[in-house]
Amino acid sequence: MEHIIVRQEEETDYRKVEEITRAAFGYPERILRGKIGCPYEHWMVHELRHRDGINELSLVAQLKNGTIVGHIICSKAVVKKEGHTLPVLNFGPLSVLPEYQRQGIGQALIGAMIEKAQKLGYGAILFFGRPEYYPQFGFKEAAVYGISDAEGYNYPSFMGMELKEGYLKDARGGRFFESDIYNDELNRETVIKFDRDF
């Protein structure tokens, strides 16, 4: 999409970004249709700002007229292997307002995030996402790097990318651990309470 500006999120954007994230993931429509019981991703964005999120990698997509239509955020994560811990990035949620989806906004956000993460000196990204979408940006199954999830499993939706060549070579056999805010069962009651303000 033309005339998209990707910039760092500012404090004045916070509520709008949470509303965009909530809409992007289908609330409240999915709840009303019984498809999901716990509104989650907008709380995740809210909480990441104060815990494991990386402010420099919390980016918004803005139209030329100033309207914010999308957002992406990265957080701190690690790969653990035999007592050693390797810092990596996790990202998500990635959110685009439904009426602006499939217009290249998500691509612009991901591209800008990868570029900025490299400039900031981060070594790798590991995350869970749609395996039919993310390989276009250079992501591969994490199994390529010999890294499994926290439970020791691999599957196509667990993906990664080195931002520095060879960064993950010593992490082979390691397991990936992300922030506990991604555990919806652990945070269910807090999330439901937070969603009442929307």
JSON list of N, CA, C and O in Angstrom, two decimals, residues 1 4-9 13 17 20-21 24-25 56-63 67-74 89 91-97 100-118 125 133-134 136-137 139 161:
[
{"chain": "A", "resi": 1, "resn": "MET", "atom": "N", "xyz": [0.85, -1.19, 0.00]},
{"chain": "A", "resi": 1, "resn": "MET", "atom": "CA", "xyz": [0.00, 0.00, 0.00]},
{"chain": "A", "resi": 1, "resn": "MET", "atom": "C", "xyz": [0.88, 1.25, 0.00]},
{"chain": "A", "resi": 1, "resn": "MET", "atom": "O", "xyz": [1.87, 1.32, 0.73]},
{"chain": "A", "resi": 4, "resn": "ILE", "atom": "N", "xyz": [2.35, 4.56, 3.32]},
{"chain": "A", "resi": 4, "resn": "ILE", "atom": "CA", "xyz": [2.38, 4.01, 4.68]},
{"chain": "A", "resi": 4, "resn": "ILE", "atom": "C", "xyz": [3.66, 4.47, 5.35]},
{"chain": "A", "resi": 4, "resn": "ILE", "atom": "O", "xyz": [4.75, 4.34, 4.80]},
{"chain": "A", "resi": 5, "resn": "ILE", "atom": "N", "xyz": [3.52, 5.03, 6.54]},
{"chain": "A", "resi": 5, "resn": "ILE", "atom": "CA", "xyz": [4.67, 5.43, 7.35]},
{"chain": "A", "resi": 5, "resn": "ILE", "atom": "C", "xyz": [4.77, 4.42, 8.49]},
{"chain": "A", "resi": 5, "resn": "ILE", "atom": "O", "xyz": [3.78, 4.19, 9.20]},
{"chain": "A", "resi": 6, "resn": "VAL", "atom": "N", "xyz": [5.92, 3.82, 8.67]},
{"chain": "A", "resi": 6, "resn": "VAL", "atom": "CA", "xyz": [6.14, 2.94, 9.82]},
{"chain": "A", "resi": 6, "resn": "VAL", "atom": "C", "xyz": [7.06, 3.68, 10.78]},
{"chain": "A", "resi": 6, "resn": "VAL", "atom": "O", "xyz": [8.14, 4.12, 10.40]},
{"chain": "A", "resi": 7, "resn": "ARG", "atom": "N", "xyz": [6.61, 3.84, 12.00]},
{"chain": "A", "resi": 7, "resn": "ARG", "atom": "CA", "xyz": [7.36, 4.59, 13.00]},
{"chain": "A", "resi": 7, "resn": "ARG", "atom": "C", "xyz": [7.23, 3.91, 14.36]},
{"chain": "A", "resi": 7, "resn": "ARG", "atom": "O", "xyz": [6.39, 3.04, 14.56]},
{"chain": "A", "resi": 8, "resn": "GLN", "atom": "N", "xyz": [8.06, 4.34, 15.29]},
{"chain": "A", "resi": 8, "resn": "GLN", "atom": "CA", "xyz": [7.99, 3.79, 16.64]},
{"chain": "A", "resi": 8, "resn": "GLN", "atom": "C", "xyz": [6.69, 4.24, 17.32]},
{"chain": "A", "resi": 8, "resn": "GLN", "atom": "O", "xyz": [6.25, 5.38, 17.17]},
{"chain": "A", "resi": 9, "resn": "GLU", "atom": "N", "xyz": [6.11, 3.33, 18.06]},
{"chain": "A", "resi": 9, "resn": "GLU", "atom": "CA", "xyz": [4.90, 3.65, 18.82]},
{"chain": "A", "resi": 9, "resn": "GLU", "atom": "C", "xyz": [5.22, 4.69, 19.88]},
{"chain": "A", "resi": 9, "resn": "GLU", "atom": "O", "xyz": [6.28, 4.67, 20.51]},
{"chain": "A", "resi": 13, "resn": "ASP", "atom": "N", "xyz": [-0.24, 6.73, 21.34]},
{"chain": "A", "resi": 13, "resn": "ASP", "atom": "CA", "xyz": [-0.81, 5.71, 20.45]},
{"chain": "A", "resi": 13, "resn": "ASP", "atom": "C", "xyz": [-1.38, 4.52, 21.22]},
{"chain": "A", "resi": 13, "resn": "ASP", "atom": "O", "xyz": [-2.06, 3.68, 20.62]},
{"chain": "A", "resi": 17, "resn": "VAL", "atom": "N", "xyz": [-3.71, 1.58, 19.52]},
{"chain": "A", "resi": 17, "resn": "VAL", "atom": "CA", "xyz": [-3.05, 0.33, 19.14]},
{"chain": "A", "resi": 17, "resn": "VAL", "atom": "C", "xyz": [-3.77, -0.86, 19.77]},
{"chain": "A", "resi": 17, "resn": "VAL", "atom": "O", "xyz": [-3.98, -1.89, 19.11]},
{"chain": "A", "resi": 20, "resn": "ILE", "atom": "N", "xyz": [-6.91, -1.44, 17.80]},
{"chain": "A", "resi": 20, "resn": "ILE", "atom": "CA", "xyz": [-6.59, -2.06, 16.50]},
{"chain": "A", "resi": 20, "resn": "ILE", "atom": "C", "xyz": [-6.30, -3.55, 16.69]},
{"chain": "A", "resi": 20, "resn": "ILE", "atom": "O", "xyz": [-6.79, -4.39, 15.93]},
{"chain": "A", "resi": 21, "resn": "THR", "atom": "N", "xyz": [-5.52, -3.86, 17.71]},
{"chain": "A", "resi": 21, "resn": "THR", "atom": "CA", "xyz": [-5.17, -5.26, 17.97]},
{"chain": "A", "resi": 21, "resn": "THR", "atom": "C", "xyz": [-6.42, -6.07, 18.30]},
{"chain": "A", "resi": 21, "resn": "THR", "atom": "O", "xyz": [-6.60, -7.19, 17.79]},
{"chain": "A", "resi": 24, "resn": "ALA", "atom": "N", "xyz": [-8.30, -6.54, 15.06]},
{"chain": "A", "resi": 24, "resn": "ALA", "atom": "CA", "xyz": [-7.58, -7.40, 14.11]},
{"chain": "A", "resi": 24, "resn": "ALA", "atom": "C", "xyz": [-7.75, -8.88, 14.42]},
{"chain": "A", "resi": 24, "resn": "ALA", "atom": "O", "xyz": [-7.77, -9.71, 13.51]},
{"chain": "A", "resi": 25, "resn": "PHE", "atom": "N", "xyz": [-7.91, -9.20, 15.69]},
{"chain": "A", "resi": 25, "resn": "PHE", "atom": "CA", "xyz": [-8.05, -10.59, 16.08]},
{"chain": "A", "resi": 25, "resn": "PHE", "atom": "C", "xyz": [-9.51, -11.00, 16.27]},
{"chain": "A", "resi": 25, "resn": "PHE", "atom": "O", "xyz": [-9.80, -12.08, 16.82]},
{"chain": "A", "resi": 56, "resn": "GLU", "atom": "N", "xyz": [11.71, 0.07, 21.40]},
{"chain": "A", "resi": 56, "resn": "GLU", "atom": "CA", "xyz": [12.26, 0.48, 20.10]},
{"chain": "A", "resi": 56, "resn": "GLU", "atom": "C", "xyz": [11.73, -0.38, 18.96]},
{"chain": "A", "resi": 56, "resn": "GLU", "atom": "O", "xyz": [11.79, 0.02, 17.80]},
{"chain": "A", "resi": 57, "resn": "LEU", "atom": "N", "xyz": [11.21, -1.56, 19.30]},
{"chain": "A", "resi": 57, "resn": "LEU", "atom": "CA", "xyz": [10.66, -2.47, 18.29]},
{"chain": "A", "resi": 57, "resn": "LEU", "atom": "C", "xyz": [9.15, -2.64, 18.45]},
{"chain": "A", "resi": 57, "resn": "LEU", "atom": "O", "xyz": [8.59, -3.68, 18.10]},
{"chain": "A", "resi": 58, "resn": "SER", "atom": "N", "xyz": [8.52, -1.62, 18.97]},
{"chain": "A", "resi": 58, "resn": "SER", "atom": "CA", "xyz": [7.06, -1.52, 18.97]},
{"chain": "A", "resi": 58, "resn": "SER", "atom": "C", "xyz": [6.72, -0.46, 17.93]},
{"chain": "A", "resi": 58, "resn": "SER", "atom": "O", "xyz": [6.91, 0.74, 18.15]},
{"chain": "A", "resi": 59, "resn": "LEU", "atom": "N", "xyz": [6.26, -0.91, 16.76]},
{"chain": "A", "resi": 59, "resn": "LEU", "atom": "CA", "xyz": [6.11, -0.04, 15.60]},
{"chain": "A", "resi": 59, "resn": "LEU", "atom": "C", "xyz": [4.66, 0.04, 15.15]},
{"chain": "A", "resi": 59, "resn": "LEU", "atom": "O", "xyz": [3.92, -0.94, 15.22]},
{"chain": "A", "resi": 60, "resn": "VAL", "atom": "N", "xyz": [4.27, 1.21, 14.67]},
{"chain": "A", "resi": 60, "resn": "VAL", "atom": "CA", "xyz": [2.93, 1.40, 14.12]},
{"chain": "A", "resi": 60, "resn": "VAL", "atom": "C", "xyz": [3.02, 1.72, 12.64]},
{"chain": "A", "resi": 60, "resn": "VAL", "atom": "O", "xyz": [4.01, 2.29, 12.16]},
{"chain": "A", "resi": 61, "resn": "ALA", "atom": "N", "xyz": [1.98, 1.33, 11.91]},
{"chain": "A", "resi": 61, "resn": "ALA", "atom": "CA", "xyz": [1.82, 1.71, 10.50]},
{"chain": "A", "resi": 61, "resn": "ALA", "atom": "C", "xyz": [0.78, 2.81, 10.44]},
{"chain": "A", "resi": 61, "resn": "ALA", "atom": "O", "xyz": [-0.34, 2.65, 10.94]},
{"chain": "A", "resi": 62, "resn": "GLN", "atom": "N", "xyz": [1.15, 3.92, 9.84]},
{"chain": "A", "resi": 62, "resn": "GLN", "atom": "CA", "xyz": [0.30, 5.10, 9.83]},
{"chain": "A", "resi": 62, "resn": "GLN", "atom": "C", "xyz": [0.05, 5.55, 8.39]},
{"chain": "A", "resi": 62, "resn": "GLN", "atom": "O", "xyz": [0.99, 5.58, 7.58]},
{"chain": "A", "resi": 63, "resn": "LEU", "atom": "N", "xyz": [-1.19, 5.87, 8.09]},
{"chain": "A", "resi": 63, "resn": "LEU", "atom": "CA", "xyz": [-1.51, 6.42, 6.77]},
{"chain": "A", "resi": 63, "resn": "LEU", "atom": "C", "xyz": [-1.03, 7.85, 6.68]},
{"chain": "A", "resi": 63, "resn": "LEU", "atom": "O", "xyz": [-0.74, 8.51, 7.69]},
{"chain": "A", "resi": 67, "resn": "THR", "atom": "N", "xyz": [-3.84, 8.36, 10.32]},
{"chain": "A", "resi": 67, "resn": "THR", "atom": "CA", "xyz": [-4.58, 7.24, 10.89]},
{"chain": "A", "resi": 67, "resn": "THR", "atom": "C", "xyz": [-3.67, 6.03, 11.09]},
{"chain": "A", "resi": 67, "resn": "THR", "atom": "O", "xyz": [-2.98, 5.61, 10.15]},
{"chain": "A", "resi": 68, "resn": "ILE", "atom": "N", "xyz": [-3.67, 5.50, 12.29]},
{"chain": "A", "resi": 68, "resn": "ILE", "atom": "CA", "xyz": [-2.89, 4.28, 12.58]},
{"chain": "A", "resi": 68, "resn": "ILE", "atom": "C", "xyz": [-3.74, 3.08, 12.20]},
{"chain": "A", "resi": 68, "resn": "ILE", "atom": "O", "xyz": [-4.89, 2.95, 12.62]},
{"chain": "A", "resi": 69, "resn": "VAL", "atom": "N", "xyz": [-3.14, 2.17, 11.41]},
{"chain": "A", "resi": 69, "resn": "VAL", "atom": "CA", "xyz": [-3.91, 1.03, 10.91]},
{"chain": "A", "resi": 69, "resn": "VAL", "atom": "C", "xyz": [-3.25, -0.32, 11.25]},
{"chain": "A", "resi": 69, "resn": "VAL", "atom": "O", "xyz": [-3.84, -1.37, 10.98]},
{"chain": "A", "resi": 70, "resn": "GLY", "atom": "N", "xyz": [-2.05, -0.30, 11.84]},
{"chain": "A", "resi": 70, "resn": "GLY", "atom": "CA", "xyz": [-1.39, -1.55, 12.16]},
{"chain": "A", "resi": 70, "resn": "GLY", "atom": "C", "xyz": [-0.30, -1.38, 13.21]},
{"chain": "A", "resi": 70, "resn": "GLY", "atom": "O", "xyz": [0.12, -0.26, 13.50]},
{"chain": "A", "resi": 71, "resn": "HIS", "atom": "N", "xyz": [0.15, -2.52, 13.75]},
{"chain": "A", "resi": 71, "resn": "HIS", "atom": "CA", "xyz": [1.14, -2.49, 14.83]},
{"chain": "A", "resi": 71, "resn": "HIS", "atom": "C", "xyz": [1.87, -3.82, 14.90]},
{"chain": "A", "resi": 71, "resn": "HIS", "atom": "O", "xyz": [1.30, -4.87, 14.60]},
{"chain": "A", "resi": 72, "resn": "ILE", "atom": "N", "xyz": [3.12, -3.75, 15.30]},
{"chain": "A", "resi": 72, "resn": "ILE", "atom": "CA", "xyz": [3.92, -4.95, 15.58]},
{"chain": "A", "resi": 72, "resn": "ILE", "atom": "C", "xyz": [4.77, -4.66, 16.81]},
{"chain": "A", "resi": 72, "resn": "ILE", "atom": "O", "xyz": [5.16, -3.52, 17.04]},
{"chain": "A", "resi": 73, "resn": "ILE", "atom": "N", "xyz": [5.03, -5.71, 17.59]},
{"chain": "A", "resi": 73, "resn": "ILE", "atom": "CA", "xyz": [5.87, -5.53, 18.79]},
{"chain": "A", "resi": 73, "resn": "ILE", "atom": "C", "xyz": [6.78, -6.73, 18.96]},
{"chain": "A", "resi": 73, "resn": "ILE", "atom": "O", "xyz": [6.40, -7.86, 18.64]},
{"chain": "A", "resi": 74, "resn": "CYS", "atom": "N", "xyz": [7.99, -6.48, 19.45]},
{"chain": "A", "resi": 74, "resn": "CYS", "atom": "CA", "xyz": [8.94, -7.55, 19.76]},
{"chain": "A", "resi": 74, "resn": "CYS", "atom": "C", "xyz": [9.14, -7.61, 21.27]},
{"chain": "A", "resi": 74, "resn": "CYS", "atom": "O", "xyz": [8.95, -6.62, 21.98]},
{"chain": "A", "resi": 89, "resn": "LEU", "atom": "N", "xyz": [15.10, -12.47, 19.99]},
{"chain": "A", "resi": 89, "resn": "LEU", "atom": "CA", "xyz": [13.84, -11.73, 19.93]},
{"chain": "A", "resi": 89, "resn": "LEU", "atom": "C", "xyz": [12.68, -12.68, 19.67]},
{"chain": "A", "resi": 89, "resn": "LEU", "atom": "O", "xyz": [12.83, -13.68, 18.98]},
{"chain": "A", "resi": 91, "resn": "PHE", "atom": "N", "xyz": [8.53, -12.05, 18.33]},
{"chain": "A", "resi": 91, "resn": "PHE", "atom": "CA", "xyz": [7.64, -10.96, 17.93]},
{"chain": "A", "resi": 91, "resn": "PHE", "atom": "C", "xyz": [6.19, -11.43, 17.87]},
{"chain": "A", "resi": 91, "resn": "PHE", "atom": "O", "xyz": [5.89, -12.60, 17.71]},
{"chain": "A", "resi": 92, "resn": "GLY", "atom": "N", "xyz": [5.33, -10.46, 18.05]},
{"chain": "A", "resi": 92, "resn": "GLY", "atom": "CA", "xyz": [3.91, -10.72, 18.02]},
{"chain": "A", "resi": 92, "resn": "GLY", "atom": "C", "xyz": [3.25, -10.15, 19.26]},
{"chain": "A", "resi": 92, "resn": "GLY", "atom": "O", "xyz": [3.90, -10.02, 20.30]},
{"chain": "A", "resi": 93, "resn": "PRO", "atom": "N", "xyz": [2.01, -9.75, 19.14]},
{"chain": "A", "resi": 93, "resn": "PRO", "atom": "CA", "xyz": [1.21, -9.90, 17.93]},
{"chain": "A", "resi": 93, "resn": "PRO", "atom": "C", "xyz": [1.53, -8.87, 16.85]},
{"chain": "A", "resi": 93, "resn": "PRO", "atom": "O", "xyz": [2.05, -7.80, 17.12]},
{"chain": "A", "resi": 94, "resn": "LEU", "atom": "N", "xyz": [1.21, -9.26, 15.63]},
{"chain": "A", "resi": 94, "resn": "LEU", "atom": "CA", "xyz": [1.20, -8.37, 14.46]},
{"chain": "A", "resi": 94, "resn": "LEU", "atom": "C", "xyz": [-0.26, -8.11, 14.16]},
{"chain": "A", "resi": 94, "resn": "LEU", "atom": "O", "xyz": [-1.03, -9.06, 13.97]},
{"chain": "A", "resi": 95, "resn": "SER", "atom": "N", "xyz": [-0.67, -6.85, 14.11]},
{"chain": "A", "resi": 95, "resn": "SER", "atom": "CA", "xyz": [-2.07, -6.50, 13.96]},
{"chain": "A", "resi": 95, "resn": "SER", "atom": "C", "xyz": [-2.29, -5.48, 12.87]},
{"chain": "A", "resi": 95, "resn": "SER", "atom": "O", "xyz": [-1.56, -4.48, 12.81]},
{"chain": "A", "resi": 96, "resn": "VAL", "atom": "N", "xyz": [-3.29, -5.72, 12.03]},
{"chain": "A", "resi": 96, "resn": "VAL", "atom": "CA", "xyz": [-3.72, -4.75, 11.02]},
{"chain": "A", "resi": 96, "resn": "VAL", "atom": "C", "xyz": [-5.25, -4.70, 11.06]},
{"chain": "A", "resi": 96, "resn": "VAL", "atom": "O", "xyz": [-5.91, -5.75, 11.13]},
{"chain": "A", "resi": 97, "resn": "LEU", "atom": "N", "xyz": [-5.80, -3.49, 11.05]},
{"chain": "A", "resi": 97, "resn": "LEU", "atom": "CA", "xyz": [-7.26, -3.36, 11.04]},
{"chain": "A", "resi": 97, "resn": "LEU", "atom": "C", "xyz": [-7.85, -4.21, 9.92]},
{"chain": "A", "resi": 97, "resn": "LEU", "atom": "O", "xyz": [-7.31, -4.22, 8.80]},
{"chain": "A", "resi": 100, "resn": "TYR", "atom": "N", "xyz": [-8.04, -2.97, 6.36]},
{"chain": "A", "resi": 100, "resn": "TYR", "atom": "CA", "xyz": [-6.78, -2.65, 5.68]},
{"chain": "A", "resi": 100, "resn": "TYR", "atom": "C", "xyz": [-5.90, -3.89, 5.48]},
{"chain": "A", "resi": 100, "resn": "TYR", "atom": "O", "xyz": [-4.76, -3.77, 5.02]},
{"chain": "A", "resi": 101, "resn": "GLN", "atom": "N", "xyz": [-6.40, -5.05, 5.81]},
{"chain": "A", "resi": 101, "resn": "GLN", "atom": "CA", "xyz": [-5.62, -6.27, 5.63]},
{"chain": "A", "resi": 101, "resn": "GLN", "atom": "C", "xyz": [-5.48, -6.62, 4.16]},
{"chain": "A", "resi": 101, "resn": "GLN", "atom": "O", "xyz": [-6.27, -6.20, 3.32]},
{"chain": "A", "resi": 102, "resn": "ARG", "atom": "N", "xyz": [-4.42, -7.38, 3.86]},
{"chain": "A", "resi": 102, "resn": "ARG", "atom": "CA", "xyz": [-4.10, -7.82, 2.50]},
{"chain": "A", "resi": 102, "resn": "ARG", "atom": "C", "xyz": [-3.79, -6.65, 1.56]},
{"chain": "A", "resi": 102, "resn": "ARG", "atom": "O", "xyz": [-4.09, -6.68, 0.37]},
{"chain": "A", "resi": 103, "resn": "GLN", "atom": "N", "xyz": [-3.22, -5.59, 2.14]},
{"chain": "A", "resi": 103, "resn": "GLN", "atom": "CA", "xyz": [-2.82, -4.43, 1.35]},
{"chain": "A", "resi": 103, "resn": "GLN", "atom": "C", "xyz": [-1.33, -4.10, 1.54]},
{"chain": "A", "resi": 103, "resn": "GLN", "atom": "O", "xyz": [-0.88, -3.02, 1.19]},
{"chain": "A", "resi": 104, "resn": "GLY", "atom": "N", "xyz": [-0.59, -5.02, 2.13]},
{"chain": "A", "resi": 104, "resn": "GLY", "atom": "CA", "xyz": [0.85, -4.82, 2.29]},
{"chain": "A", "resi": 104, "resn": "GLY", "atom": "C", "xyz": [1.27, -4.15, 3.58]},
{"chain": "A", "resi": 104, "resn": "GLY", "atom": "O", "xyz": [2.47, -3.90, 3.78]},
{"chain": "A", "resi": 105, "resn": "ILE", "atom": "N", "xyz": [0.33, -3.88, 4.47]},
{"chain": "A", "resi": 105, "resn": "ILE", "atom": "CA", "xyz": [0.68, -3.19, 5.72]},
{"chain": "A", "resi": 105, "resn": "ILE", "atom": "C", "xyz": [1.46, -4.11, 6.66]},
{"chain": "A", "resi": 105, "resn": "ILE", "atom": "O", "xyz": [2.47, -3.72, 7.25]},
{"chain": "A", "resi": 106, "resn": "GLY", "atom": "N", "xyz": [0.99, -5.35, 6.77]},
{"chain": "A", "resi": 106, "resn": "GLY", "atom": "CA", "xyz": [1.73, -6.31, 7.59]},
{"chain": "A", "resi": 106, "resn": "GLY", "atom": "C", "xyz": [3.14, -6.52, 7.07]},
{"chain": "A", "resi": 106, "resn": "GLY", "atom": "O", "xyz": [4.10, -6.59, 7.84]},
{"chain": "A", "resi": 107, "resn": "GLN", "atom": "N", "xyz": [3.28, -6.59, 5.75]},
{"chain": "A", "resi": 107, "resn": "GLN", "atom": "CA", "xyz": [4.60, -6.75, 5.14]},
{"chain": "A", "resi": 107, "resn": "GLN", "atom": "C", "xyz": [5.50, -5.56, 5.47]},
{"chain": "A", "resi": 107, "resn": "GLN", "atom": "O", "xyz": [6.68, -5.73, 5.78]},
{"chain": "A", "resi": 108, "resn": "ALA", "atom": "N", "xyz": [4.93, -4.36, 5.41]},
{"chain": "A", "resi": 108, "resn": "ALA", "atom": "CA", "xyz": [5.72, -3.16, 5.73]},
{"chain": "A", "resi": 108, "resn": "ALA", "atom": "C", "xyz": [6.18, -3.17, 7.18]},
{"chain": "A", "resi": 108, "resn": "ALA", "atom": "O", "xyz": [7.33, -2.82, 7.48]},
{"chain": "A", "resi": 109, "resn": "LEU", "atom": "N", "xyz": [5.30, -3.59, 8.08]},
{"chain": "A", "resi": 109, "resn": "LEU", "atom": "CA", "xyz": [5.65, -3.65, 9.50]},
{"chain": "A", "resi": 109, "resn": "LEU", "atom": "C", "xyz": [6.74, -4.69, 9.77]},
{"chain": "A", "resi": 109, "resn": "LEU", "atom": "O", "xyz": [7.70, -4.42, 10.49]},
{"chain": "A", "resi": 110, "resn": "ILE", "atom": "N", "xyz": [6.60, -5.86, 9.18]},
{"chain": "A", "resi": 110, "resn": "ILE", "atom": "CA", "xyz": [7.60, -6.92, 9.39]},
{"chain": "A", "resi": 110, "resn": "ILE", "atom": "C", "xyz": [8.95, -6.51, 8.81]},
{"chain": "A", "resi": 110, "resn": "ILE", "atom": "O", "xyz": [9.99, -6.67, 9.46]},
{"chain": "A", "resi": 111, "resn": "GLY", "atom": "N", "xyz": [8.94, -5.96, 7.62]},
{"chain": "A", "resi": 111, "resn": "GLY", "atom": "CA", "xyz": [10.18, -5.52, 7.00]},
{"chain": "A", "resi": 111, "resn": "GLY", "atom": "C", "xyz": [10.89, -4.46, 7.82]},
{"chain": "A", "resi": 111, "resn": "GLY", "atom": "O", "xyz": [12.11, -4.52, 8.02]},
{"chain": "A", "resi": 112, "resn": "ALA", "atom": "N", "xyz": [10.12, -3.49, 8.33]},
{"chain": "A", "resi": 112, "resn": "ALA", "atom": "CA", "xyz": [10.71, -2.43, 9.14]},
{"chain": "A", "resi": 112, "resn": "ALA", "atom": "C", "xyz": [11.23, -2.98, 10.46]},
{"chain": "A", "resi": 112, "resn": "ALA", "atom": "O", "xyz": [12.29, -2.56, 10.95]},
{"chain": "A", "resi": 113, "resn": "MET", "atom": "N", "xyz": [10.50, -3.93, 11.04]},
{"chain": "A", "resi": 113, "resn": "MET", "atom": "CA", "xyz": [10.93, -4.54, 12.30]},
{"chain": "A", "resi": 113, "resn": "MET", "atom": "C", "xyz": [12.25, -5.28, 12.12]},
{"chain": "A", "resi": 113, "resn": "MET", "atom": "O", "xyz": [13.18, -5.12, 12.92]},
{"chain": "A", "resi": 114, "resn": "ILE", "atom": "N", "xyz": [12.36, -6.08, 11.07]},
{"chain": "A", "resi": 114, "resn": "ILE", "atom": "CA", "xyz": [13.59, -6.84, 10.83]},
{"chain": "A", "resi": 114, "resn": "ILE", "atom": "C", "xyz": [14.76, -5.88, 10.62]},
{"chain": "A", "resi": 114, "resn": "ILE", "atom": "O", "xyz": [15.84, -6.06, 11.21]},
{"chain": "A", "resi": 115, "resn": "GLU", "atom": "N", "xyz": [14.56, -4.87, 9.81]},
{"chain": "A", "resi": 115, "resn": "GLU", "atom": "CA", "xyz": [15.63, -3.91, 9.53]},
{"chain": "A", "resi": 115, "resn": "GLU", "atom": "C", "xyz": [16.08, -3.19, 10.79]},
{"chain": "A", "resi": 115, "resn": "GLU", "atom": "O", "xyz": [17.28, -3.04, 11.05]},
{"chain": "A", "resi": 116, "resn": "LYS", "atom": "N", "xyz": [15.12, -2.76, 11.61]},
{"chain": "A", "resi": 116, "resn": "LYS", "atom": "CA", "xyz": [15.49, -2.03, 12.83]},
{"chain": "A", "resi": 116, "resn": "LYS", "atom": "C", "xyz": [16.15, -2.95, 13.85]},
{"chain": "A", "resi": 116, "resn": "LYS", "atom": "O", "xyz": [17.11, -2.55, 14.52]},
{"chain": "A", "resi": 117, "resn": "ALA", "atom": "N", "xyz": [15.66, -4.19, 13.95]},
{"chain": "A", "resi": 117, "resn": "ALA", "atom": "CA", "xyz": [16.27, -5.14, 14.88]},
{"chain": "A", "resi": 117, "resn": "ALA", "atom": "C", "xyz": [17.73, -5.39, 14.52]},
{"chain": "A", "resi": 117, "resn": "ALA", "atom": "O", "xyz": [18.60, -5.48, 15.40]},
{"chain": "A", "resi": 118, "resn": "GLN", "atom": "N", "xyz": [18.02, -5.50, 13.23]},
{"chain": "A", "resi": 118, "resn": "GLN", "atom": "CA", "xyz": [19.41, -5.67, 12.79]},
{"chain": "A", "resi": 118, "resn": "GLN", "atom": "C", "xyz": [20.26, -4.46, 13.16]},
{"chain": "A", "resi": 118, "resn": "GLN", "atom": "O", "xyz": [21.38, -4.60, 13.67]},
{"chain": "A", "resi": 125, "resn": "ILE", "atom": "N", "xyz": [15.68, -13.92, 15.59]},
{"chain": "A", "resi": 125, "resn": "ILE", "atom": "CA", "xyz": [14.26, -13.86, 15.94]},
{"chain": "A", "resi": 125, "resn": "ILE", "atom": "C", "xyz": [13.74, -15.29, 15.92]},
{"chain": "A", "resi": 125, "resn": "ILE", "atom": "O", "xyz": [13.98, -16.05, 14.98]},
{"chain": "A", "resi": 133, "resn": "TYR", "atom": "N", "xyz": [2.89, -17.95, 5.53]},
{"chain": "A", "resi": 133, "resn": "TYR", "atom": "CA", "xyz": [3.03, -16.51, 5.33]},
{"chain": "A", "resi": 133, "resn": "TYR", "atom": "C", "xyz": [4.46, -16.01, 5.55]},
{"chain": "A", "resi": 133, "resn": "TYR", "atom": "O", "xyz": [4.99, -15.24, 4.75]},
{"chain": "A", "resi": 134, "resn": "TYR", "atom": "N", "xyz": [5.10, -16.43, 6.61]},
{"chain": "A", "resi": 134, "resn": "TYR", "atom": "CA", "xyz": [6.34, -15.79, 7.05]},
{"chain": "A", "resi": 134, "resn": "TYR", "atom": "C", "xyz": [7.62, -16.18, 6.28]},
{"chain": "A", "resi": 134, "resn": "TYR", "atom": "O", "xyz": [8.57, -15.39, 6.28]},
{"chain": "A", "resi": 136, "resn": "GLN", "atom": "N", "xyz": [8.29, -15.81, 3.29]},
{"chain": "A", "resi": 136, "resn": "GLN", "atom": "CA", "xyz": [8.58, -14.77, 2.29]},
{"chain": "A", "resi": 136, "resn": "GLN", "atom": "C", "xyz": [9.53, -13.70, 2.84]},
{"chain": "A", "resi": 136, "resn": "GLN", "atom": "O", "xyz": [10.17, -12.99, 2.06]},
{"chain": "A", "resi": 137, "resn": "PHE", "atom": "N", "xyz": [9.63, -13.60, 4.16]},
{"chain": "A", "resi": 137, "resn": "PHE", "atom": "CA", "xyz": [10.52, -12.61, 4.77]},
{"chain": "A", "resi": 137, "resn": "PHE", "atom": "C", "xyz": [11.88, -13.21, 5.14]},
{"chain": "A", "resi": 137, "resn": "PHE", "atom": "O", "xyz": [12.74, -12.51, 5.65]},
{"chain": "A", "resi": 139, "resn": "PHE", "atom": "N", "xyz": [12.08, -16.20, 7.04]},
{"chain": "A", "resi": 139, "resn": "PHE", "atom": "CA", "xyz": [11.96, -17.09, 8.20]},
{"chain": "A", "resi": 139, "resn": "PHE", "atom": "C", "xyz": [11.96, -18.55, 7.75]},
{"chain": "A", "resi": 139, "resn": "PHE", "atom": "O", "xyz": [11.42, -18.89, 6.70]},
{"chain": "A", "resi": 161, "resn": "MET", "atom": "N", "xyz": [14.87, -16.81, 12.37]},
{"chain": "A", "resi": 161, "resn": "MET", "atom": "CA", "xyz": [15.73, -16.11, 11.40]},
{"chain": "A", "resi": 161, "resn": "MET", "atom": "C", "xyz": [16.95, -15.59, 12.14]},
{"chain": "A", "resi": 161, "resn": "MET", "atom": "O", "xyz": [16.83, -15.00, 13.23]}
]
